[in-house]
Short mmCIF file of C-alpha atoms and ligand atoms in Angstrom, two decimals:
data_model
loop_
_atom_site.label_atom_id
_atom_site.label_comp_id
_atom_site.label_asym_id
_atom_site.label_seq_id
_atom_site.Cartn_x
_atom_site.Cartn_y
_atom_site.Cartn_z
CA MET A 451 8.28 -8.26 -23.02
CA PRO A 452 5.31 -6.03 -21.95
CA SER A 453 4.38 -2.44 -22.87
CA THR A 454 5.65 0.39 -20.98
CA VAL A 455 3.87 3.36 -20.16
CA PRO A 456 5.08 6.24 -20.23
CA SER A 457 4.94 8.78 -18.00
CA GLY A 458 1.90 11.27 -18.46
CA ALA A 459 2.32 15.24 -18.11
CA LEU A 460 0.23 16.26 -15.02
CA PRO A 461 -1.62 19.51 -14.06
CA ALA A 462 0.18 21.56 -11.45
CA PRO A 463 -3.45 21.27 -8.44
CA GLN A 464 -3.64 16.90 -9.42
CA ARG A 465 0.36 16.93 -9.09
CA LEU A 466 0.04 18.89 -5.60
CA ARG A 467 -3.06 16.56 -4.87
CA GLN A 468 -0.59 13.54 -5.64
CA LEU A 469 1.68 14.96 -3.01
CA ARG A 470 -0.27 15.74 0.01
CA THR A 471 -1.26 12.01 0.22
CA MET A 472 2.19 10.65 -0.66
CA VAL A 473 3.61 13.34 2.50
CA ARG A 474 0.60 12.86 4.14
CA ILE A 475 1.49 8.43 4.20
CA ARG A 476 5.12 9.39 4.93
CA ARG A 477 4.69 11.45 7.38
CA PHE A 478 2.49 9.13 9.23
CA GLU A 479 4.76 6.21 8.92
CA GLU A 480 7.77 8.39 10.32
CA ALA A 481 5.53 8.95 13.43
CA LEU A 482 4.85 5.73 13.57
CA ILE A 483 8.42 4.67 13.67
CA GLU A 484 9.43 7.11 16.18
CA LEU A 485 5.72 6.21 18.23
CA ALA A 486 7.74 2.17 18.13
CA GLN A 487 11.12 3.37 19.77
CA ALA A 488 9.14 4.71 23.20
CA HIS A 489 6.13 2.58 23.07
CA ASP A 490 5.94 -1.35 22.89
CA VAL A 491 4.04 -1.58 18.77
CA GLY A 492 5.15 -4.85 17.64
CA HIS A 493 6.03 -5.31 14.22
CA PHE A 494 4.42 -3.90 11.51
CA HIS A 495 5.81 -3.08 7.66
CA VAL A 496 5.62 1.00 6.20
CA TYR A 497 4.93 1.71 2.71
CA ILE A 498 8.12 3.91 2.46
CA GLY A 499 8.85 4.40 -1.43
CA GLN A 500 5.97 3.37 -2.36
CA GLU A 501 3.77 6.18 -1.92
CA ALA A 502 3.67 6.99 -5.73
CA THR A 503 2.10 3.89 -6.37
CA GLY A 504 -0.51 3.48 -3.71
CA GLY A 505 -1.16 7.41 -3.74
CA PRO A 506 -2.20 7.82 -7.53
CA ALA A 507 -3.91 4.93 -8.64
CA LEU A 508 -5.79 4.47 -5.69
CA ALA A 509 -7.26 8.17 -6.11
CA LEU A 510 -8.60 6.93 -9.68
CA LEU A 511 -10.98 4.24 -7.72
CA GLU A 512 -14.51 5.31 -7.17
CA ASP A 513 -17.37 5.23 -4.00
CA GLY A 514 -18.28 1.31 -4.57
CA ASP A 515 -15.04 -0.32 -6.12
CA VAL A 516 -13.04 -2.37 -3.39
CA ALA A 517 -9.47 -2.77 -2.83
CA TYR A 518 -7.58 -5.48 -0.90
CA SER A 519 -4.14 -5.23 0.83
CA THR A 520 -1.23 -6.71 2.27
CA HIS A 521 0.66 -6.55 5.45
CA ARG A 522 2.04 -3.19 3.63
CA ASN A 523 -1.46 -1.36 3.57
CA HIS A 524 -0.28 1.24 5.48
CA GLY A 525 -0.69 3.71 2.50
CA HIS A 526 -3.12 2.48 0.65
CA LEU A 527 -5.68 2.93 3.71
CA LEU A 528 -4.45 6.29 3.49
CA ALA A 529 -4.73 6.89 0.02
CA ARG A 530 -8.56 6.40 -0.05
CA GLY A 531 -9.43 8.67 3.15
CA VAL A 532 -9.18 6.61 6.03
CA ASP A 533 -8.35 7.85 9.04
CA PRO A 534 -5.16 8.39 10.49
CA ASN A 535 -6.04 8.55 14.33
CA ALA A 536 -8.61 5.36 13.65
CA MET A 537 -5.55 3.45 11.32
CA LEU A 538 -2.75 4.44 14.19
CA ALA A 539 -5.21 4.00 17.24
CA GLU A 540 -5.51 0.78 14.99
CA ILE A 541 -1.67 0.06 15.26
CA LEU A 542 -1.49 0.09 18.98
CA GLY A 543 -4.76 -2.50 19.56
CA ARG A 544 -6.71 0.73 20.96
CA ALA A 545 -10.67 0.55 21.13
CA THR A 546 -10.80 3.61 18.76
CA GLY A 547 -9.26 1.62 15.78
CA THR A 548 -10.87 0.82 12.43
CA ASN A 549 -11.26 -2.18 13.69
CA GLY A 550 -11.50 -1.66 17.28
CA GLY A 551 -8.18 -3.10 18.17
CA LYS A 552 -8.46 -6.33 17.03
CA GLY A 553 -6.30 -6.41 13.58
CA GLY A 554 -3.70 -4.67 14.32
CA THR A 555 -1.58 -3.42 11.48
CA LEU A 556 -1.50 -6.51 9.75
CA HIS A 557 -5.56 -6.81 9.17
CA LEU A 558 -6.40 -2.51 8.64
CA ALA A 559 -9.62 -2.82 6.96
CA ALA A 560 -12.12 -0.15 6.76
CA PRO A 561 -15.12 -0.98 4.70
CA ALA A 562 -16.98 2.26 4.32
CA HIS A 563 -13.56 3.30 2.46
CA GLY A 564 -13.38 0.35 0.32
CA PHE A 565 -11.59 -2.12 2.24
CA PRO A 566 -13.72 -5.05 2.66
CA THR A 567 -11.12 -6.95 4.53
CA THR A 568 -7.28 -6.88 4.21
CA SER A 569 -5.36 -9.56 5.06
CA ALA A 570 -1.78 -10.81 5.63
CA SER A 571 -1.39 -13.79 4.02
CA VAL A 572 0.65 -13.56 1.26
CA GLY A 573 -1.17 -13.73 -2.30
CA GLY A 574 -4.65 -14.02 -0.40
CA PRO A 575 -5.86 -11.76 -1.29
CA LEU A 576 -5.86 -12.43 -4.71
CA PRO A 577 -9.14 -14.79 -4.85
CA ILE A 578 -11.04 -12.58 -3.01
CA ALA A 579 -10.51 -10.12 -5.57
CA VAL A 580 -11.50 -12.00 -8.49
CA GLY A 581 -14.73 -13.43 -6.20
CA SER A 582 -15.73 -9.33 -5.70
CA ALA A 583 -14.46 -8.86 -8.90
CA PHE A 584 -17.44 -12.03 -10.18
CA ALA A 585 -19.94 -10.57 -7.96
CA PHE A 586 -19.75 -7.05 -9.29
CA ARG A 587 -20.62 -8.81 -12.85
CA GLU A 588 -23.44 -10.67 -11.38
CA LEU A 589 -25.52 -8.15 -9.87
CA GLY A 590 -25.14 -6.10 -13.05
CA ARG A 591 -22.71 -3.01 -10.90
CA ASP A 592 -20.39 -1.09 -12.53
CA ARG A 593 -17.35 -1.26 -10.11
CA VAL A 594 -14.32 -2.56 -10.13
CA SER A 595 -12.01 -4.52 -7.75
CA VAL A 596 -8.63 -3.81 -7.14
CA ALA A 597 -6.25 -6.95 -5.41
CA LEU A 598 -3.29 -4.93 -4.00
CA PHE A 599 -0.35 -7.32 -3.80
CA GLY A 600 3.28 -7.43 -3.66
CA ASP A 601 6.30 -9.73 -6.28
CA GLY A 602 5.77 -12.00 -3.27
CA ALA A 603 2.67 -13.53 -3.93
CA LEU A 604 3.18 -14.85 -7.39
CA GLU A 605 5.05 -17.48 -6.22
CA GLU A 606 1.48 -18.50 -4.66
CA GLY A 607 -1.03 -21.09 -6.53
CA ALA A 608 -3.27 -18.51 -5.53
CA TRP A 609 -2.03 -16.05 -8.06
CA HIS A 610 -2.75 -18.70 -10.68
CA GLU A 611 -5.73 -19.70 -9.91
CA ALA A 612 -7.39 -16.20 -9.43
CA ALA A 613 -5.53 -14.96 -12.75
CA ASN A 614 -7.21 -18.04 -14.36
CA ILE A 615 -11.20 -16.78 -12.83
CA ALA A 616 -10.37 -13.48 -13.75
CA ALA A 617 -9.22 -13.82 -17.55
CA LEU A 618 -11.72 -16.63 -18.20
CA ARG A 619 -14.48 -14.88 -16.95
CA GLN A 620 -13.52 -11.03 -18.36
CA LEU A 621 -14.34 -10.07 -14.98
CA PRO A 622 -13.45 -6.50 -14.08
CA VAL A 623 -10.41 -6.72 -11.71
CA VAL A 624 -6.98 -4.72 -11.97
CA PHE A 625 -3.90 -6.71 -10.51
CA LEU A 626 -1.25 -4.03 -9.26
CA CYS A 627 1.86 -6.10 -8.18
CA GLU A 628 3.82 -3.34 -6.26
CA ASN A 629 7.40 -5.34 -6.72
CA ASN A 630 9.75 -3.61 -4.50
CA SER A 631 12.48 -6.34 -4.83
CA VAL A 632 14.50 -4.30 -6.69
CA GLY A 633 17.60 -3.84 -5.43
CA ALA A 634 16.84 -6.02 -2.51
CA VAL A 635 19.76 -6.92 -0.13
CA THR A 636 19.77 -10.45 -1.08
CA GLN A 637 19.59 -9.74 -4.59
CA GLN A 638 22.65 -9.22 -7.00
CA ALA A 639 22.98 -7.48 -10.30
CA GLY A 640 21.35 -9.49 -12.90
CA ASP A 641 19.51 -11.20 -10.62
CA TYR A 642 15.80 -12.30 -10.84
CA PRO A 643 13.32 -9.37 -9.62
CA SER A 644 12.32 -11.23 -6.73
CA SER A 645 14.13 -13.48 -3.93
CA THR A 646 12.46 -16.86 -5.11
CA LEU A 647 11.15 -16.41 -8.37
CA ALA A 648 12.23 -17.79 -11.15
CA VAL A 649 10.79 -15.18 -13.77
CA GLY A 650 12.85 -12.91 -15.62
CA THR A 651 9.59 -10.22 -15.66
CA LEU A 652 7.07 -10.64 -13.26
CA ALA A 653 4.13 -8.94 -15.56
CA ASP A 654 5.35 -11.78 -18.03
CA LEU A 655 3.38 -14.05 -15.80
CA ALA A 656 -0.17 -12.50 -16.88
CA ARG A 657 0.59 -13.28 -20.26
CA PRO A 658 -0.52 -17.18 -20.94
CA PHE A 659 -3.72 -15.88 -19.82
CA GLY A 660 -4.16 -13.26 -21.98
CA ILE A 661 -4.25 -10.45 -19.79
CA PRO A 662 -2.84 -6.70 -20.58
CA ALA A 663 0.36 -6.47 -18.87
CA VAL A 664 2.42 -3.39 -18.32
CA VAL A 665 5.70 -2.27 -16.68
CA ILE A 666 5.99 0.82 -15.49
CA ASP A 667 8.36 2.77 -13.13
CA GLY A 668 6.42 2.88 -9.52
CA SER A 669 8.09 5.80 -8.40
CA ASP A 670 6.82 7.49 -11.34
CA SER A 671 3.46 9.34 -10.24
CA GLY A 672 2.65 10.12 -13.99
CA ALA A 673 3.25 6.20 -15.19
CA VAL A 674 0.93 5.06 -12.43
CA HIS A 675 -1.32 7.21 -13.12
CA ALA A 676 -1.55 6.80 -16.92
CA ALA A 677 -1.45 2.67 -16.34
CA MET A 678 -4.38 2.71 -13.43
CA SER A 679 -6.59 4.92 -15.88
CA GLU A 680 -5.84 2.52 -18.82
CA ALA A 681 -6.93 -0.61 -16.32
CA LEU A 682 -9.55 0.69 -14.70
CA ALA A 683 -11.35 1.79 -18.23
CA ARG A 684 -10.43 -1.72 -19.48
CA ALA A 685 -12.65 -3.23 -16.46
CA ARG A 686 -15.33 -0.46 -16.58
CA SER A 687 -16.18 -0.84 -19.90
CA GLY A 688 -16.25 -5.36 -20.05
CA GLY A 689 -12.77 -5.39 -20.70
CA GLY A 690 -11.83 -7.89 -18.35
CA PRO A 691 -8.69 -7.38 -16.12
CA SER A 692 -5.47 -5.96 -16.40
CA PHE A 693 -2.00 -6.68 -14.87
CA ILE A 694 0.23 -3.67 -13.56
CA GLU A 695 4.08 -4.09 -12.39
CA ALA A 696 4.99 -1.58 -10.23
CA ARG A 697 8.75 -0.93 -10.15
CA THR A 698 9.94 0.88 -6.67
CA VAL A 699 13.92 0.99 -5.32
CA ARG A 700 13.80 -0.47 -1.24
CA TRP A 701 14.07 2.67 1.04
CA PRO A 702 17.27 1.56 2.95
CA GLY A 703 15.26 2.03 6.72
CA ASN A 704 13.26 -2.02 4.81
CA GLN A 705 16.43 -3.64 4.39
CA GLY A 706 15.96 -5.49 7.97
CA ILE A 707 13.02 -6.84 9.22
CA TRP A 708 11.97 -4.26 11.65
CA ALA A 709 11.87 -0.70 9.97
CA GLU A 710 14.43 1.80 10.92
CA LEU A 711 14.21 5.54 10.35
CA VAL A 712 17.27 5.53 9.06
CA THR A 713 17.31 8.29 6.68
CA GLY A 714 15.48 10.82 9.36
CA ARG A 715 12.46 12.22 8.09
CA VAL A 716 12.02 13.64 4.49
CA GLN A 717 12.27 16.76 3.85
CA VAL A 718 10.35 18.42 0.77
CA HIS A 719 13.02 21.54 0.03
CA TYR A 720 15.02 18.34 -0.78
CA GLY A 721 12.89 18.45 -4.26
CA TRP A 722 14.56 22.00 -5.06
CA ASP A 723 17.74 22.54 -2.69
CA PRO A 724 19.60 19.05 -3.21
CA ALA A 725 22.60 20.22 -1.83
CA THR A 726 20.59 19.86 1.62
CA ILE A 727 20.12 16.02 1.85
CA PRO A 728 22.30 14.81 4.32
CA ASP A 729 25.01 13.01 2.66
CA PRO A 730 24.67 9.09 3.71
CA HIS A 731 21.45 8.68 1.84
CA ARG A 732 22.02 11.59 -0.82
CA ALA A 733 21.81 9.22 -3.42
CA TRP A 734 18.32 7.29 -2.21
CA PHE A 735 16.38 11.10 -1.91
CA ALA A 736 18.13 12.46 -4.64
CA GLU A 737 17.41 9.39 -7.04
CA HIS A 738 15.06 7.23 -6.23
CA ASP A 739 12.80 8.99 -3.26
CA PRO A 740 9.35 8.99 -4.94
CA VAL A 741 8.32 12.09 -2.02
CA VAL A 742 11.07 13.92 -3.15
CA ARG A 743 10.56 13.29 -6.88
CA ALA A 744 7.02 13.99 -6.63
CA VAL A 745 8.19 17.65 -5.33
CA ARG A 746 10.14 18.11 -8.54
CA GLU A 747 7.39 16.96 -10.46
CA ALA A 748 5.06 19.51 -9.10
CA LEU A 749 7.57 22.18 -9.47
CA ALA A 750 7.98 21.49 -12.86
CA SER A 751 4.15 22.36 -13.27
CA GLY A 752 4.06 25.39 -11.93
CA ALA A 753 3.18 24.56 -8.44
CA GLY A 754 4.62 26.69 -5.70
CA ARG A 755 7.16 26.48 -3.06
CA ASP A 756 4.64 28.09 -0.59
CA ALA A 757 2.10 25.65 -1.47
CA ILE A 758 4.74 22.04 -1.04
CA ALA A 759 6.21 23.80 2.20
CA ALA A 760 2.13 24.05 3.70
CA ILE A 761 1.28 20.72 2.23
CA GLU A 762 4.31 19.24 4.25
CA ALA A 763 3.52 21.50 7.56
CA ASP A 764 -0.55 20.21 7.46
CA ALA A 765 0.70 16.40 7.01
CA THR A 766 3.22 16.66 10.03
CA ARG A 767 0.62 19.01 12.33
CA GLU A 768 -1.66 16.26 11.39
CA MET A 769 0.11 12.85 12.61
CA ALA A 770 1.17 14.06 15.77
CA ALA A 771 -2.17 14.72 16.38
CA ALA A 772 -2.46 11.20 15.11
CA VAL A 773 -0.61 9.77 17.81
CA ALA A 774 -1.45 11.92 20.42
CA PHE A 775 -5.01 11.01 19.38
CA ALA A 776 -3.90 6.55 19.60
CA LEU A 777 -2.11 7.02 22.65
CA ALA A 778 -5.07 9.05 24.65
CA SER A 779 -7.51 5.84 23.49
CA PRO A 780 -8.46 3.32 25.91
CA TRP A 781 -8.18 0.05 25.61
CA PRO A 782 -10.90 -2.30 24.47
CA ASP A 783 -13.13 -3.60 26.67
CA ALA A 784 -12.21 -6.76 27.96
CA ASP A 785 -15.87 -8.53 26.78
CA GLU A 786 -14.78 -7.03 23.58
CA ALA A 787 -12.56 -10.38 23.13
CA PHE A 788 -16.30 -12.42 21.95
CA ALA A 789 -17.46 -9.47 20.16
CA ASN A 790 -17.81 -10.67 15.76
CA LEU A 791 -16.09 -13.94 15.70
CA TYR A 792 -17.29 -16.20 13.11
CA ALA A 793 -17.01 -18.94 15.65
CA ASP A 794 -17.76 -18.43 19.47
CA PRO A 795 -14.33 -20.41 21.01
CA ARG A 796 -17.08 -21.07 24.29
CA VAL A 797 -19.46 -22.85 22.63
CA ASN A 798 -16.54 -24.35 20.80
CA ALA A 799 -14.54 -26.08 23.57
CA LEU A 800 -17.74 -27.55 25.25
CA ALA A 801 -18.43 -29.20 21.83
CA THR A 802 -15.25 -30.31 21.58
CA GLY A 803 -14.69 -31.25 25.63
CA ARG A 804 -11.36 -29.06 25.47
CA GLY A 805 -12.59 -27.68 28.27
CA ALA A 806 -14.41 -24.00 29.08
CA VAL A 807 -12.81 -20.78 28.27
CA ARG A 808 -13.70 -18.17 30.93
C1 TPP B 1079 0.93 -17.32 2.86
C2 TPP B 1079 2.14 -16.08 4.05
N1 TPP B 1079 3.63 -16.99 3.98
C3 TPP B 1079 4.27 -16.27 4.54
C4 TPP B 1079 4.14 -15.16 5.09
C5 TPP B 1079 5.14 -14.29 6.09
N2 TPP B 1079 5.73 -12.98 5.33
C6 TPP B 1079 5.05 -11.68 5.44
S1 TPP B 1079 5.16 -10.26 4.51
C7 TPP B 1079 6.92 -11.64 3.63
C8 TPP B 1079 7.14 -11.65 2.15
C9 TPP B 1079 6.29 -10.53 1.36
O1 TPP B 1079 6.89 -10.70 0.14
P1 TPP B 1079 6.23 -9.23 -0.94
O2 TPP B 1079 4.74 -10.15 -1.16
O3 TPP B 1079 6.81 -8.97 -1.53
O4 TPP B 1079 5.62 -8.12 -0.07
P2 TPP B 1079 6.79 -6.59 0.49
O5 TPP B 1079 6.77 -7.48 1.87
O6 TPP B 1079 8.01 -6.76 -0.22
O7 TPP B 1079 6.04 -5.37 0.59
C10 TPP B 1079 6.76 -12.88 3.88
C11 TPP B 1079 6.69 -14.57 3.18
C12 TPP B 1079 3.16 -14.51 4.79
N3 TPP B 1079 2.51 -13.42 5.62
N4 TPP B 1079 1.95 -15.47 4.55
MG1 MG B 1080 8.34 -7.49 -2.44
#
């Protein structure tokens, strides 16, 4: 059994910084779900319920470190300071988006913030993250590459290849597995942690490669902070890769294919006044919601209710402004469709004789 990391005691200013990131992520996605009720946004995935993993973990990265995200990337990018206006515009396909409207929610990338590329191909980013770590090693740079992925990615062959090379070469990469299958609809008590993986503990998959692995509660920002700090220190000191399995409980609005705001918006006062939590989702908010938990932990560290309420008000305002910005943004020019392509389909069409693309 891999070791577990206890929750660290963090001072109030740090707890408030973590909470601010987590509340901003939550408000962003709540606003997105509401927006999708009135506009045709298409399909997207939300990070609700996992904010205490990506927020505190990615806050520890430094300039020049890179991270590779997934179809569930919104929280990751916000945690590293990407502009929510440009993110929401990208999700709506607008010219002002992070990728000029071409990537959409599944491929939000922000190279200046350490996200060189994002892929919704489950498991696909794992070898790419290892490749970046290899480049850092070869170029003599003291940088770390982080592979962010869900439990499902461990079902892919790409994981085994990536883990092998990372271990063989002792590369500076952190494998951060976000196991959100705890409590999934398809899961019965005593079942596997993922719907189709035949292993009891996902972190055990790192053991044959000799990669140090820990299992943590992904809703515990202190534990995330401690585990990620250790993994980053190992990578930066030449100690090679690490594996973290962060377990979270699925948000009730994420049980189907389309996210639904069944719980309503979270309120920070649920943290000090649990009697105000609406009945149907009382258990989730009180026992599993990482934002409400972070509020309680911030209070326990000495932070005041006013400071916490101000974080919520700011985030609510900020994300309402992002919605307005995205909706007012123009669509990309038609000519842009052929810009920044690896292969120009017009040339390709001529070469293959399949007819011209107008
Ligand atoms: C290679 C590949 N196969 C299948 C899919 C379809 N797909 C999209 S999300 C998803 C589930 C992924 O599960 P997990 O990695 O645990 O991420 P989660 O959605 O639970 O955060 C699948 C199978 C895909 N995007 N890529
Ligand atoms: Mg999953």
